[in-house]
Coordinates of C-alpha atoms in Angstrom, one line a residue:
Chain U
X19 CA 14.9 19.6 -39.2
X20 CA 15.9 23.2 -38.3
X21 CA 14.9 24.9 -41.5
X22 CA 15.2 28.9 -40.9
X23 CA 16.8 30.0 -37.5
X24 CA 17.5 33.5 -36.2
X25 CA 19.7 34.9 -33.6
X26 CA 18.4 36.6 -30.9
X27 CA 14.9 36.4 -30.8
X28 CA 14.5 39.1 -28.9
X29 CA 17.0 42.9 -28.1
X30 CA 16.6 46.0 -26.3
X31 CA 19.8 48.7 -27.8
X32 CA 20.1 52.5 -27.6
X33 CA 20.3 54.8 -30.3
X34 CA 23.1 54.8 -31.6
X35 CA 24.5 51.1 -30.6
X36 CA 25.0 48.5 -33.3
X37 CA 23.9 45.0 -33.9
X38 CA 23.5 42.2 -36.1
X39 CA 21.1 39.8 -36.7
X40 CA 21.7 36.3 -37.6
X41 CA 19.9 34.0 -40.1
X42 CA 21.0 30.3 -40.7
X43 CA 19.7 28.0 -42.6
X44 CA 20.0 24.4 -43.4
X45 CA 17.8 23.6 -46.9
X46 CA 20.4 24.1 -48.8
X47 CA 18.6 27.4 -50.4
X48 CA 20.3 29.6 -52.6
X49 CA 18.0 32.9 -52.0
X50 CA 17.8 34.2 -48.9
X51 CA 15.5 37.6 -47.8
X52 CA 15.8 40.4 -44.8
X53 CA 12.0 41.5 -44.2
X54 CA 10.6 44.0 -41.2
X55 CA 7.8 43.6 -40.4
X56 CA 5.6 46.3 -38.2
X57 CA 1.9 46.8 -37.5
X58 CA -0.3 48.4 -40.1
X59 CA 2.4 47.9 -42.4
X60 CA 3.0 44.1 -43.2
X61 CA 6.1 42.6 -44.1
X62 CA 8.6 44.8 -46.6
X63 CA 11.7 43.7 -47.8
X64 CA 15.2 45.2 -46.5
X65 CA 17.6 43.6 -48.5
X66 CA 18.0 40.0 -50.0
X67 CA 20.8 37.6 -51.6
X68 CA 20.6 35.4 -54.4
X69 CA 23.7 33.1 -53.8
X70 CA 27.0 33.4 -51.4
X71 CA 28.6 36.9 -52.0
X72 CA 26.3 38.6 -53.8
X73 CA 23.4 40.9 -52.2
X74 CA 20.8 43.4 -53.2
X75 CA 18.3 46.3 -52.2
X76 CA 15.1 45.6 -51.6
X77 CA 12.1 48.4 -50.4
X78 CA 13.5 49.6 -47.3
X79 CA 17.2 49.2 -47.6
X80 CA 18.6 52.5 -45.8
X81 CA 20.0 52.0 -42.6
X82 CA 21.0 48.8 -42.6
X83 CA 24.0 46.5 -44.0
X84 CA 24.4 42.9 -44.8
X85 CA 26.7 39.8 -45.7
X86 CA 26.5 36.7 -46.9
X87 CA 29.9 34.9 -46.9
X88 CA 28.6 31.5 -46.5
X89 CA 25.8 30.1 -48.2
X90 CA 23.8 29.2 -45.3
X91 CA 23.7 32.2 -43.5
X92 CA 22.3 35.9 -44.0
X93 CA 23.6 38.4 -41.8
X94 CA 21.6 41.9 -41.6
X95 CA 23.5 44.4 -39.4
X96 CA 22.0 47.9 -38.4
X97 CA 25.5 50.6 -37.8
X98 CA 24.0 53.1 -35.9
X99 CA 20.0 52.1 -34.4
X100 CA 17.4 54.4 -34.3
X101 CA 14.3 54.4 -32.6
X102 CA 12.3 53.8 -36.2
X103 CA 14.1 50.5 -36.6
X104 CA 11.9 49.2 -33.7
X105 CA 10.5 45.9 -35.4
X106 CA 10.6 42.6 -35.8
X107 CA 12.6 41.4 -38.3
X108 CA 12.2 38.1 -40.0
X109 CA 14.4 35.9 -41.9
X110 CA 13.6 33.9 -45.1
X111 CA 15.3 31.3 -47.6
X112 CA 13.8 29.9 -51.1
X113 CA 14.9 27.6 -53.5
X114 CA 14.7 29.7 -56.5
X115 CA 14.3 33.4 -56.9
X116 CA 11.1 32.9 -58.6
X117 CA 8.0 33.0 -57.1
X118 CA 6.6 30.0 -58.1
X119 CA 8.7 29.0 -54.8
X120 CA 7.7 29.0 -51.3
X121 CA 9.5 31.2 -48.9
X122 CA 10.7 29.5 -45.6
X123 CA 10.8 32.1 -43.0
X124 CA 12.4 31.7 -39.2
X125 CA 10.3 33.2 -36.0
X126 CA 11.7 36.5 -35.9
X127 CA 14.0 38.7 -34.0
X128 CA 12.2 41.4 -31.8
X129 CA 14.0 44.5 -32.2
X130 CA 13.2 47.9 -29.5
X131 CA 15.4 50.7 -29.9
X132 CA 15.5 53.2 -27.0
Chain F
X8 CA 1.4 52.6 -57.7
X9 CA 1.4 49.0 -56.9
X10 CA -1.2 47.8 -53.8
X11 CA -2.6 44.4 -52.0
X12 CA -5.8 45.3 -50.1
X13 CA -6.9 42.0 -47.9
X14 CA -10.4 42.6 -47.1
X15 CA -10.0 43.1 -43.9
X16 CA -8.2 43.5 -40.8
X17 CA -10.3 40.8 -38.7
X18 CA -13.1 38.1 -39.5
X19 CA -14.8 36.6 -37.0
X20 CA -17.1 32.8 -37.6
X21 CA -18.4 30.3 -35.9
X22 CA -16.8 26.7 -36.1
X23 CA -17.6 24.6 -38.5
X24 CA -18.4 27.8 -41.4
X25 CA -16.5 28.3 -44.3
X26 CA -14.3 31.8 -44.0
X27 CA -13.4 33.8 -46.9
X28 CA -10.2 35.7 -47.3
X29 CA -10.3 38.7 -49.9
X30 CA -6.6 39.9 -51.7
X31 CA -7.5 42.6 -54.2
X32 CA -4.4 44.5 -56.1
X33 CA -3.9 47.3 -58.2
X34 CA -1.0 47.9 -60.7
X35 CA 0.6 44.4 -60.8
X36 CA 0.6 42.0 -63.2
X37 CA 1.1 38.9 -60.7
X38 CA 2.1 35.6 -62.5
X39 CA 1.8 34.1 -59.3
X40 CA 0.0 34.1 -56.1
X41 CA 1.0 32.7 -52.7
X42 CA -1.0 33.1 -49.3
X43 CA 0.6 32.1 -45.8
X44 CA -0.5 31.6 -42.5
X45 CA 0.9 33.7 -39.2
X46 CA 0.4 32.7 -35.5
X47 CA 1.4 35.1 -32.9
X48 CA 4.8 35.3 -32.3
X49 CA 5.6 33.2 -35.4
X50 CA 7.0 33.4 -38.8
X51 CA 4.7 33.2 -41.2
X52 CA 4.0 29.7 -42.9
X53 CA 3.7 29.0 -46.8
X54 CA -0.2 27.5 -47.4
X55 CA -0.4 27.9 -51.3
X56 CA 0.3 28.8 -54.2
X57 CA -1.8 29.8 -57.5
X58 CA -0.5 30.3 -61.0
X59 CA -2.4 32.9 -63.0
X60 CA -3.6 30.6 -65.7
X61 CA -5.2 28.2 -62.9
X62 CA -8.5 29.4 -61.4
X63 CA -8.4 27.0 -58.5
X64 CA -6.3 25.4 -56.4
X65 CA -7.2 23.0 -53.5
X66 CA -5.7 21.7 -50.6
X67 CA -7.9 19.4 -47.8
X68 CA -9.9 21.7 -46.4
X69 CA -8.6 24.9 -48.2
X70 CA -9.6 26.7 -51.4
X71 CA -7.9 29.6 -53.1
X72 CA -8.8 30.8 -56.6
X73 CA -7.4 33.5 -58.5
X74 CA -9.3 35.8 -61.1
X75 CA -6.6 37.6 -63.1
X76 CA -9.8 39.8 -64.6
X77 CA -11.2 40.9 -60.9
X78 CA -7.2 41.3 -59.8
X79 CA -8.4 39.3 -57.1
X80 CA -7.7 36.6 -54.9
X81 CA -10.4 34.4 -52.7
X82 CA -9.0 32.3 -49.6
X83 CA -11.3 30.0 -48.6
X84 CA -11.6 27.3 -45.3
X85 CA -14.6 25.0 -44.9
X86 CA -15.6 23.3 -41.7
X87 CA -13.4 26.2 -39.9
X88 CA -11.6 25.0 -36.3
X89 CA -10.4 27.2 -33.6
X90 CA -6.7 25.8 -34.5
X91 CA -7.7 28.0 -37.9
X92 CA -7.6 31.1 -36.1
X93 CA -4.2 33.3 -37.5
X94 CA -3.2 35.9 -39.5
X95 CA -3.3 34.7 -43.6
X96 CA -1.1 37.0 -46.1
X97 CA -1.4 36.9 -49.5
X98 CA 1.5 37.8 -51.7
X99 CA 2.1 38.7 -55.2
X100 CA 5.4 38.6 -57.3
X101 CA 6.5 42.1 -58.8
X102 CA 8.6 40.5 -61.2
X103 CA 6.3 40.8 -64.4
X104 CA 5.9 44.2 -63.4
X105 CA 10.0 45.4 -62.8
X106 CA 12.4 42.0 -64.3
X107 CA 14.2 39.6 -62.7
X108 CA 16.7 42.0 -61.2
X109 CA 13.6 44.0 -59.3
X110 CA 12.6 41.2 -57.7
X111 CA 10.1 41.3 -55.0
X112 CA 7.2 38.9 -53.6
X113 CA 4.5 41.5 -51.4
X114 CA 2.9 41.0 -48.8
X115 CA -0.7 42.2 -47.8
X116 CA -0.9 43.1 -44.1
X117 CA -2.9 40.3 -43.5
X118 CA -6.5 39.4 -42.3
X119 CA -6.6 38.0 -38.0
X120 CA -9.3 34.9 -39.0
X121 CA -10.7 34.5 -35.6
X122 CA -13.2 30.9 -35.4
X123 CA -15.2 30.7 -32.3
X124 CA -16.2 27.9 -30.8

């Protein structure tokens, strides 16, 4: 009973290098959610999908990229890092958009950016 | 512009006390209300959820209630335990507030519950 896994859990890059971040998960959810989350800021949405192929902005979209060609997995990729995208980034799947739903969230990826 | 306040950044009781949790917002119109649970080095952990026509909602040993008037939200936990001691967020839907394409569900920054033996 997996429910939300991510890949790595934890990174070191340079500026510059690029990455992506994996999220699978295995509840059969059709939303799915990028958040960062970084201290004295809480958790802010980046991006966030609401069914295989289709994906949307959320607050803090710039700078990063993602994919969802498979309904079970979220990918959130960053092109070019930079030292402000040191944070950890968290994963999350629902069952409905709504938020009568719970959101089922993985245990991070730990992101530093030199 | 929209904000979550939780009360405060830590609480500290002794075991066996009931802690309360404080969400206060501004400029939402929530229709719903959700508050999780984070341990260190975890994800954070769905506790419950409150609807804003219900003005309590239970579960074992916690207590949340929701007064849509006050734009608040109390988190309660009686007979507290050391295995109680986290981080608790509250969130809020924005949907009321921006439609179903402008979804989002916001987080507070959280309150560290600290229960000391």
């Amino acid at each position: 009973n997996a429910g939300v896994t991510q890949t790595p859990k934890f990174r070191v890059l340079k500026t510059g290098q690029s990455m992506t971040l994996l999220c699978a998960q295995d509840m059969n959810h059709e939303y799915m959610y990028w958040y960062r989350q970084d201290p004295g800021m809480g958790l802010r949405l980046i991006h966030y999908s609401v069914g295989e192929g289709t994906t949307a902005k959320g607050e803090v979209p710039d700078g990063y990229n993602v994919s969802r060609l498979k309904k079970q997995n979220f990918l959130l990729g960053l092109e070019s890092a930079a030292p402000s995208q040191t944070s950890v980034y968290f994963c999350a799947s629902s069952y409905s958009l709504l938020s009568d739903q719970p959101q089922h969230f993985g245990d991070g990826t730990r992101l530093s950016i030199l | 512009s929209q904000k979550i306040e939780q009360n405060s950044e830590a609480l500290n009781i002794q075991e066996g006390k009931t802690a309360t949790l404080t969400c206060n917002y501004t400029n939402y119109s929530p229709a719903y209300l959700q508050w999780y649970r984070q341990d260190p080095g975890r994800g954070p952990v769905f506790l419950l959820l409150i609807r804003e026509n219900e003005k309590e909602k239970r579960k074992e040993r916690l207590k949340v209630t929701f007064d849509t008037t006050l734009k608040q939200s109390l988190f309660h936990i009686t007979a507290s335990q050391p295995a109680d001691s986290a981080t608790y967020l509250c969130a809020l839907d924005s949907i009321g507030n921006s439609g179903g394409s402008n979804y989002k569900l916001t987080f507070g920054k959280g309150t560290l519950l600290t229960v000391n033996p």
